[in-house]
Coordinates of C-alpha atoms in Angstrom, one line a residue:
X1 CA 153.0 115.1 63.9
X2 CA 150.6 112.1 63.2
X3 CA 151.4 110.2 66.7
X4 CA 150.4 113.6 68.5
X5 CA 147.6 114.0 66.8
X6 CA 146.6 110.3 67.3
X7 CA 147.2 110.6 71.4
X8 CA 145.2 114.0 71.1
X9 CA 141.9 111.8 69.5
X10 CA 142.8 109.0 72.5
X11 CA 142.0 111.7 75.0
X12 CA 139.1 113.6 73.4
X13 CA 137.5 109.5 73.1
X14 CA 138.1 109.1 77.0
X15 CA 136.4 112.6 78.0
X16 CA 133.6 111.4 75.9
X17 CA 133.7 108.0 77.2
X18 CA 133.7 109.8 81.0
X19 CA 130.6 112.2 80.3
X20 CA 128.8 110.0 78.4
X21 CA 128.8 106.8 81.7
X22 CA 128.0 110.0 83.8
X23 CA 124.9 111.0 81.9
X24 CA 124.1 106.7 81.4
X25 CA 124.0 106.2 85.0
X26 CA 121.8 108.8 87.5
X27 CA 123.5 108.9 90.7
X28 CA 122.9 112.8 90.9
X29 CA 119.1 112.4 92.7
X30 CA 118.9 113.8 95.5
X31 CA 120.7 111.9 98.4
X32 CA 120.8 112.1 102.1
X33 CA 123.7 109.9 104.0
X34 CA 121.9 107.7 107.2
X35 CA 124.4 106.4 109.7
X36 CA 123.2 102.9 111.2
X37 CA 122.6 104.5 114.6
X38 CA 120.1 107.1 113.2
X39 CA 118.4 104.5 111.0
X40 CA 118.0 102.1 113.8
X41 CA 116.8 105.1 116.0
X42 CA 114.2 106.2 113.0
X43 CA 113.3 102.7 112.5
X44 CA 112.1 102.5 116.1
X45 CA 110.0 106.1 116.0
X46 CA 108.6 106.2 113.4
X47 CA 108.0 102.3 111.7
X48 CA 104.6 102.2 110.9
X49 CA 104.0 98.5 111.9
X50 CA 105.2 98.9 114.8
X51 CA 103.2 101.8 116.2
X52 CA 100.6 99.8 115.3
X53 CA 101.7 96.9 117.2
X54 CA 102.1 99.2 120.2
X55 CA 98.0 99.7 119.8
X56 CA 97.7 95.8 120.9
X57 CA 99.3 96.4 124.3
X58 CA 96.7 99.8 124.6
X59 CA 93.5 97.4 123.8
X60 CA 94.4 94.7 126.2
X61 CA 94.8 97.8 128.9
X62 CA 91.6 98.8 127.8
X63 CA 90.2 95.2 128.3
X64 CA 91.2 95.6 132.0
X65 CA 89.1 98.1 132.6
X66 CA 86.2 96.2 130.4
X67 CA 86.5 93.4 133.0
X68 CA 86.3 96.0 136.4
X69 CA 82.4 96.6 134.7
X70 CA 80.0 95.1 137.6
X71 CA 76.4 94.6 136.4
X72 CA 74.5 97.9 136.1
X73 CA 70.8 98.3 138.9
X74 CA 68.2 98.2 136.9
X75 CA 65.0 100.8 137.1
X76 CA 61.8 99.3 136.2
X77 CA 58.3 100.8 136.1
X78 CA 55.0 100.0 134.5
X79 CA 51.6 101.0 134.9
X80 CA 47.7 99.9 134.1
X81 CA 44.1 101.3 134.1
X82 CA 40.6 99.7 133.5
X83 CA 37.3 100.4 132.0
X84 CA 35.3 98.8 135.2
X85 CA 36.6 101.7 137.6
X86 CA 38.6 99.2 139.4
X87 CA 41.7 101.8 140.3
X88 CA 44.8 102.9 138.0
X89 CA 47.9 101.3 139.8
X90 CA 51.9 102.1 139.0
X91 CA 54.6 100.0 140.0
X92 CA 58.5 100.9 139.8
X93 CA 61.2 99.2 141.4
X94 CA 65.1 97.9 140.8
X95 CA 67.1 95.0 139.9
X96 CA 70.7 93.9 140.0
X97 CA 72.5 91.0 139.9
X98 CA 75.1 90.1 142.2
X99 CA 77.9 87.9 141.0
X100 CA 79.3 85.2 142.8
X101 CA 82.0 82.9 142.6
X102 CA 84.6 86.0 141.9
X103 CA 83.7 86.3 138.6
X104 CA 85.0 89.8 138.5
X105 CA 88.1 89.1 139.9
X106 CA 89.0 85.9 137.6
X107 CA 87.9 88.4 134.5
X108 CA 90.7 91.0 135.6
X109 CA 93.1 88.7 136.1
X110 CA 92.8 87.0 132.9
X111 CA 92.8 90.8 130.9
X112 CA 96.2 91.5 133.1
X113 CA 97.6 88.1 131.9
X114 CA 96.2 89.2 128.4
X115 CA 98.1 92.8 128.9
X116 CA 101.3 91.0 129.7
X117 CA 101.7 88.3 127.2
X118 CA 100.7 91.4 124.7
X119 CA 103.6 93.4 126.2
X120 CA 105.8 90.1 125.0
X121 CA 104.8 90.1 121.9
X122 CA 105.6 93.2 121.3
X123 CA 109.2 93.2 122.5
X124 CA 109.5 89.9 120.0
X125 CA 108.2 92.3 117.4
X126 CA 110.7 94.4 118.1
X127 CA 113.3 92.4 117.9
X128 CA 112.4 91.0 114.4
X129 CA 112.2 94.3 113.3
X130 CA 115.6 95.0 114.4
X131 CA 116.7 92.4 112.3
X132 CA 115.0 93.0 109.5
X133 CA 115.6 96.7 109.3
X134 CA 119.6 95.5 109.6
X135 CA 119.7 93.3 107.4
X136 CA 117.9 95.9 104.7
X137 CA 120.2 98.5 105.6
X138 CA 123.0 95.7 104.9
X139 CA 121.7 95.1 102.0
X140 CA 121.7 98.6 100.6
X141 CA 125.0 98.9 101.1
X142 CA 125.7 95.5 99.3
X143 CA 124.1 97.2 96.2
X144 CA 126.1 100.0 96.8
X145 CA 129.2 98.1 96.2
X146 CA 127.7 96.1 93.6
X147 CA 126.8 99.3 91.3
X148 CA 130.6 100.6 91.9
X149 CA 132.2 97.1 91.0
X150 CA 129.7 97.4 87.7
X151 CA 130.7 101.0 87.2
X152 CA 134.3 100.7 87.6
X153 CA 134.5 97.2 85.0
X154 CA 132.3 99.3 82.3
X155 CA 134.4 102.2 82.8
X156 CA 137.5 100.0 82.4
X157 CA 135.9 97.9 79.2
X158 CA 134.7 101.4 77.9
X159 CA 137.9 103.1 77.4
X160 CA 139.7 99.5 76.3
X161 CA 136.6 100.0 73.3
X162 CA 137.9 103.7 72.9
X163 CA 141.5 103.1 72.7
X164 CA 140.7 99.5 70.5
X165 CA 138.8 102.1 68.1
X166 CA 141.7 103.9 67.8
X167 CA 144.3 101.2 67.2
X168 CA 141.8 99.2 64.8
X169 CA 142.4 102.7 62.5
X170 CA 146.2 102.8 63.2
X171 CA 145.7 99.2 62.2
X172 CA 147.3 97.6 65.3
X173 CA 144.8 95.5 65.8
X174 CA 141.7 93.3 63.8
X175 CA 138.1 94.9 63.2
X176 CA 137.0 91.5 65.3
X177 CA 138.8 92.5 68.0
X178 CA 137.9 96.2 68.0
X179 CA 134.0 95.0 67.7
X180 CA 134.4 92.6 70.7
X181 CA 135.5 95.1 72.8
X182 CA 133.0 97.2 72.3
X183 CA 130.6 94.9 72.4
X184 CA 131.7 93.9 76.0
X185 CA 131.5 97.8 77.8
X186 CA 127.8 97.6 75.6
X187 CA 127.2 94.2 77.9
X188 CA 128.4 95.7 81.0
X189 CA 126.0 98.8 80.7
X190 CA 123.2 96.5 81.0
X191 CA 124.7 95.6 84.4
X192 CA 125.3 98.8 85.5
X193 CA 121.6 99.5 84.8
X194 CA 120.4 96.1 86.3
X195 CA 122.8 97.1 89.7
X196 CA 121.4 100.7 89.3
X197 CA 117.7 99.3 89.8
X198 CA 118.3 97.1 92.5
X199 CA 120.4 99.8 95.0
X200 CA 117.2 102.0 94.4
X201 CA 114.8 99.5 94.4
X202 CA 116.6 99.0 97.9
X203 CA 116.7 102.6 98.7
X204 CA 113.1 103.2 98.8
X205 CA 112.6 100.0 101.0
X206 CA 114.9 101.6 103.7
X207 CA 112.2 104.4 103.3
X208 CA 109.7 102.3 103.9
X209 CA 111.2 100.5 107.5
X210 CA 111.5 104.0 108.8
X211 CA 108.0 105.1 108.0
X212 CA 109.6 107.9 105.7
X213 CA 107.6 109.3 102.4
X214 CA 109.3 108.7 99.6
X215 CA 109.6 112.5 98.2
X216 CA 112.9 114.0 96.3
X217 CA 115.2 112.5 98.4
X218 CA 116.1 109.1 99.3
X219 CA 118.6 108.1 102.5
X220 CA 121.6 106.1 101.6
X221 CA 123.1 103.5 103.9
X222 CA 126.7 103.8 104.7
X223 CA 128.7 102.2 107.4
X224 CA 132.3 101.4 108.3
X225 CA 131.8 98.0 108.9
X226 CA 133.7 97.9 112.5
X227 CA 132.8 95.7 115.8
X228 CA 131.5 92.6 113.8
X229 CA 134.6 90.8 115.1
X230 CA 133.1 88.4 117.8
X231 CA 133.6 86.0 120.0
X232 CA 131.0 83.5 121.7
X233 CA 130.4 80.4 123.6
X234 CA 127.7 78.2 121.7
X235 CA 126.2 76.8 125.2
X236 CA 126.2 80.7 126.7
X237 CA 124.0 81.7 123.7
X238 CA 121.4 79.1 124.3
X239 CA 121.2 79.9 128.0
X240 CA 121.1 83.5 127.4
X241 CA 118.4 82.6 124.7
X242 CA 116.5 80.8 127.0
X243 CA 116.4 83.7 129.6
X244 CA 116.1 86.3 126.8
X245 CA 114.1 85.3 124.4
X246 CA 110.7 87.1 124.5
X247 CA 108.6 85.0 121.9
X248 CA 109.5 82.5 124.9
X249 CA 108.4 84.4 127.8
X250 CA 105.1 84.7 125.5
X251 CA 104.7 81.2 125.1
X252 CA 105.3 80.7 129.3
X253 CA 102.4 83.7 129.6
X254 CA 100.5 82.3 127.1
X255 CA 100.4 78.9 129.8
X256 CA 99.6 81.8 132.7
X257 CA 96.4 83.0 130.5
X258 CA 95.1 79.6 130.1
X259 CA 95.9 78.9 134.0
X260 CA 93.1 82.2 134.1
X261 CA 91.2 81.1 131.2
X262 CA 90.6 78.2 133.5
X263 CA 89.9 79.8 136.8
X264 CA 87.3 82.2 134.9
X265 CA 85.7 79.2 133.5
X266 CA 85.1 77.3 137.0
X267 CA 83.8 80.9 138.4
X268 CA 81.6 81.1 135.5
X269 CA 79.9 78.1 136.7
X270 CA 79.2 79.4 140.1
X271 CA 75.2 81.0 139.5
X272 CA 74.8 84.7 140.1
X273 CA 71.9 86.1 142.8
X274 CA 69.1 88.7 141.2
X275 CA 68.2 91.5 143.9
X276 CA 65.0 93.2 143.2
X277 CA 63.2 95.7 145.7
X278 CA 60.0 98.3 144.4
X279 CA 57.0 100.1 145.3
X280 CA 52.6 99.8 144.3
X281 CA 50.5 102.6 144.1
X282 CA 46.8 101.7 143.9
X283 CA 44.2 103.9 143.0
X284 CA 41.3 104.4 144.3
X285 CA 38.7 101.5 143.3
X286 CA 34.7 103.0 143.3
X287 CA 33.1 100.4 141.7
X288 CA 29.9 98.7 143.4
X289 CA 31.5 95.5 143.2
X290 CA 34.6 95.7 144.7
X291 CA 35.2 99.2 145.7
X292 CA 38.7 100.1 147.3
X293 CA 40.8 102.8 149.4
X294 CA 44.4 104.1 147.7
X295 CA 46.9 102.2 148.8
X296 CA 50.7 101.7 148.4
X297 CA 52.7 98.1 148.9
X298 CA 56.5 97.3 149.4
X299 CA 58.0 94.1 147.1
X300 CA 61.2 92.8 147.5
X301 CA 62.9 89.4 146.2
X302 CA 65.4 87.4 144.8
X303 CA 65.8 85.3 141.5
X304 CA 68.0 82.6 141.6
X305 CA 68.6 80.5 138.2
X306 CA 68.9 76.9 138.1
X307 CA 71.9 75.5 136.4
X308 CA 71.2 72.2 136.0
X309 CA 70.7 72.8 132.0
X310 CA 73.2 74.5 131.9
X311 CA 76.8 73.7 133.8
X312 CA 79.2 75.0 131.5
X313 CA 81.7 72.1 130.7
X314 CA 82.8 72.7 127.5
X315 CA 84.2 76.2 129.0
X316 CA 85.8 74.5 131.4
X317 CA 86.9 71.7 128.7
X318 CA 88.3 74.4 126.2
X319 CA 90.3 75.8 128.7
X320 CA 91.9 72.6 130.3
X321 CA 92.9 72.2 126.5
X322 CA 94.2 75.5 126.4
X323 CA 96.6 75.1 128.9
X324 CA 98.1 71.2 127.8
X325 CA 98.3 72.8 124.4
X326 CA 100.4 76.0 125.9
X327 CA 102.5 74.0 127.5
X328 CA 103.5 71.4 124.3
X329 CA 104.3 75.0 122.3
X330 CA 106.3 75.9 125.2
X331 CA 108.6 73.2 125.2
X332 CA 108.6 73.4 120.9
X333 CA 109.7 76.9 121.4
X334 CA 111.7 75.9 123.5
X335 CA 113.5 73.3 121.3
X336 CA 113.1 75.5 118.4
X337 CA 115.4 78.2 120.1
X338 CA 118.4 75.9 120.5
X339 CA 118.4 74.6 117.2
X340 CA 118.0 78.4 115.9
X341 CA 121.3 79.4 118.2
X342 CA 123.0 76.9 116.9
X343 CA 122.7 77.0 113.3
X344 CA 123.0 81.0 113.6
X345 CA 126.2 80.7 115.5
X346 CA 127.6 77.7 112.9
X347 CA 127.1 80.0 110.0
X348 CA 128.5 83.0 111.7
X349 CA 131.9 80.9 112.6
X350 CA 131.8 80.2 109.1
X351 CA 131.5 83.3 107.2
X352 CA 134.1 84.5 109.8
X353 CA 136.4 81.8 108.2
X354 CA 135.4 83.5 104.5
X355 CA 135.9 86.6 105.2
X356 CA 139.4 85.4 106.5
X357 CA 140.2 84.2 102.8
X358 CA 140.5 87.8 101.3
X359 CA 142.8 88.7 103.9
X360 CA 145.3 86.6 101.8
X361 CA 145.5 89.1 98.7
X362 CA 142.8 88.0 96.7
X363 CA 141.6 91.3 95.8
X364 CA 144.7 92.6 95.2
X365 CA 146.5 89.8 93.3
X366 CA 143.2 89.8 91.1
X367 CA 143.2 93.4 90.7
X368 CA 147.1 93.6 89.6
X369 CA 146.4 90.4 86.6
X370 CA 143.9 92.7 85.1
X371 CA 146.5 95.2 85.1
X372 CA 149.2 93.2 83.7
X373 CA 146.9 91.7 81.2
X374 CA 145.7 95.3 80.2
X375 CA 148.8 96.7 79.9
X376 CA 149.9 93.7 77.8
X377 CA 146.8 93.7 75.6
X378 CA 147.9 97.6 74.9
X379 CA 151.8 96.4 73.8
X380 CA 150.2 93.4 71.5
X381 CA 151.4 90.6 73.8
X382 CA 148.1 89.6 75.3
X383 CA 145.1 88.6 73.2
X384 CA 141.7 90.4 74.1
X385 CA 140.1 87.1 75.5
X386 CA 142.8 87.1 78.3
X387 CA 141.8 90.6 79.7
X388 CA 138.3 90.3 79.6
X389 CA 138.6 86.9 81.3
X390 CA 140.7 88.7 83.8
X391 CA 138.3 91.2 84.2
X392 CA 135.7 88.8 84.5
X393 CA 137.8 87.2 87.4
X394 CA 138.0 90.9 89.4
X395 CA 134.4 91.5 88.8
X396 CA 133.7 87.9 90.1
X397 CA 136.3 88.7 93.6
X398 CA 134.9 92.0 94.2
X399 CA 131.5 90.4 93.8
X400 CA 132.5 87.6 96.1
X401 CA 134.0 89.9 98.6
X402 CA 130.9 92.5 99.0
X403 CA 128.2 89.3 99.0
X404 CA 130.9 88.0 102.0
X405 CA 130.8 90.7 104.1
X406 CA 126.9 90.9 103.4
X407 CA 127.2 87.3 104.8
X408 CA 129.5 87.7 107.8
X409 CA 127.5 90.9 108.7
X410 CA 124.3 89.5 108.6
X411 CA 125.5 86.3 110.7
X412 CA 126.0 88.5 113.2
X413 CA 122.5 89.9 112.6
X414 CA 120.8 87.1 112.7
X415 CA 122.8 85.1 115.3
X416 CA 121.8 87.9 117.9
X417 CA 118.1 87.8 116.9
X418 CA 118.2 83.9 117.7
X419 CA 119.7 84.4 120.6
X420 CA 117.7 87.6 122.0
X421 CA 120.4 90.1 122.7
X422 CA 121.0 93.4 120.6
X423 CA 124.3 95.5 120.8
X424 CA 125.1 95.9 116.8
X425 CA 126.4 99.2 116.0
X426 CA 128.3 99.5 112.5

């Protein structure tokens, strides 16, 4: 009767065990699964940073139309009176300035130049925030896997306390022993909490990327992990880099807007022509002295100023500058691409190799010594250092294994923002 009632305590001590980690750890908040393709697709609508990014290409449009503005005719008129009855007289008349030298046309061109490099900048943008929005959504996944490897290990080290409990009161086994194992699952709670703050701490910052508020419900990441098996030619890479790349294709517009930086400059220098055309009216003079008949003139002119104080040089200096110093960043950029390709595409071909490693059994070989040793322990043929160093080793592969695949799929991440291209789906 005694070893029933003993097996009937073991089981009552593992129900407790179960709803006591369930009431520890709060997975139960309110959840909503987010595929990869509908993150990316949020990501894109609704990012905050990068509808405001989109404003930059809308203000150099706007700048087009600032540079279409010719100078505005200007209406004058004045007027005077006496005290020695000489006649009131008015005079009214307009003035505008004519520029020369295609100003207006060099001031378009640079603003469409402006427009374009703009529209480059924001495709680069976009393209980093691919990236980055991956690799978050990578990483939420990672601390996914971490809080289950944490879970799992304190649920193991949690009933190995309840059942050590148990056989320390049979008197199978020492108080010491009983006490350490305990004092293990306590140890691994404070992981499980640690891994429970990071997945939602990583959570909320996928809320954040797709311009979500964060209210009851957070999105959780999941994927399949499929298609990250690839194959590429290093020197392909870095010639599609080079033609792809649109932080490049800035830097070669950012040489075309110096070209019209430079071209407004040496129009600027051309002087502009004032037109001005008006009317007289003359009152009647009936003074003794000088007495006069209303009358009415015509004026017309031209202003013309003289630049020799002022020929603009240093305008047409900064701009020459400009353009050297465009083309120097061009070929760093330049540069700066290969050496990104390459090192992306080294470290993808080797987390490829790591991943291959747990092909070999790792996990499960690991997986089955904790089980032996467990099973063991339970017989009194294995000591209790052996199984929680076993267990240590499985929490260390499973560990190993998730932060590997983190690796390998952000490689790929990574290599395909270096090189430009983007046709990740997981």
């Amino acid at each position: 009767m005694k070893p029933v009632y003993n097996i009937f305590k073991i089981i009552i001590s593992f129900l407790f065990i179960t709803s006591t980690l369930q009431a520890q750890v709060d997975t139960s908040f309110a959840k909503k699964q987010l595929s990869y393709t509908d993150f990316i697709k949020q990501v894109k609508e609704n990012n905050l940073e990068y509808a405001a990014e989109k404003f930059t290409v809308n203000l150099a449009e706007a700048e087009v139309e600032n540079a279409k503005i010719i100078p505005d005719v200007e209406w004058t008129t004045e007027g005077s009176t006496n005290q020695k009855h000489m006649g009131n007289n008015l005079e009214t008349g307009l003035n505008w300035t004519v520029e020369l030298g295609g100003k207006r046309k060099a001031r378009i061109d640079l603003a469409k130049s402006q427009v374009n490099l703009n529209k480059y900048l924001l495709q680069d943008f976009l393209r980093n925030l691919y990236s980055d929005a991956s690799l978050q959504f990578l990483e939420c996944i990672l601390n996914k896997n971490i809080l289950d490897v944490q879970l799992n290990s304190y649920k193991t080290l949690s009933n190995l306390a309840a059942s050590d409990s148990i056989r320390y009161k049979l008197g199978d086994i020492t108080l010491t022993d009983s006490k350490q194992s305990k004092l293990e699952a306590q140890f691994m709670l404070n992981e499980v909490y640690k891994a429970e703050s990071e997945w939602k701490n990583s959570l909320t910052s996928l809320s954040l990327i797709m311009g979500k508020k964060q209210k009851d419900t957070l999105y959780t990441a999941y994927s399949a992990f499929s298609n990250f098996n690839r194959y590429f030619v290093l020197a392909d890479l870095i010639t599609t880099a080079q033609n792809n790349r649109a932080d490049l294709q800035a830097a070669l517009q950012t040489k075309n807007v110096s070209q019209k930086m430079l071209q407004l400059a040496k129009a600027n220098r051309m002087m502009d022509l004032g037109i001005n055309a008006g009317l007289q009216f003359n009152g009647k003079a009936t003074n003794e002295e000088a007495p006069s008949p209303y009358h009415t003139g015509i004026t017309a002119g031209v202003s013309i100023p003289l630049r020799f104080l002022n020929n603009r040089k240093g305008e047409v200096q900064t701009a020459q500058y400009s353009i050297q110093k465009a083309e120097v960043e061009y070929k760093q950029i330049e540069l700066q691409i290969e050496t990104e390709v390459t090192q992306a595409y080294q470290n993808y071909i080797n987390t490829k190799k790591q991943m291959q490693q747990f092909s070999n059994g790792m996990l499960s070989n690991s997986k089955a010594i904790l089980e032996g040793k467990i099973y063991s322990y339970k017989r009194g043929n294995t000591s209790l250092l052996e199984v929680l160093d076993a267990q240590r080793t499985y929490n260390d592969v499973q560990e190993n294994y998730y932060q590997t695949l983190y690796s390998y799929c952000s490689a790929l991440v990574k290599l395909e923002r270096s090189v430009g291209i983007w046709d990740i789906s997981f």
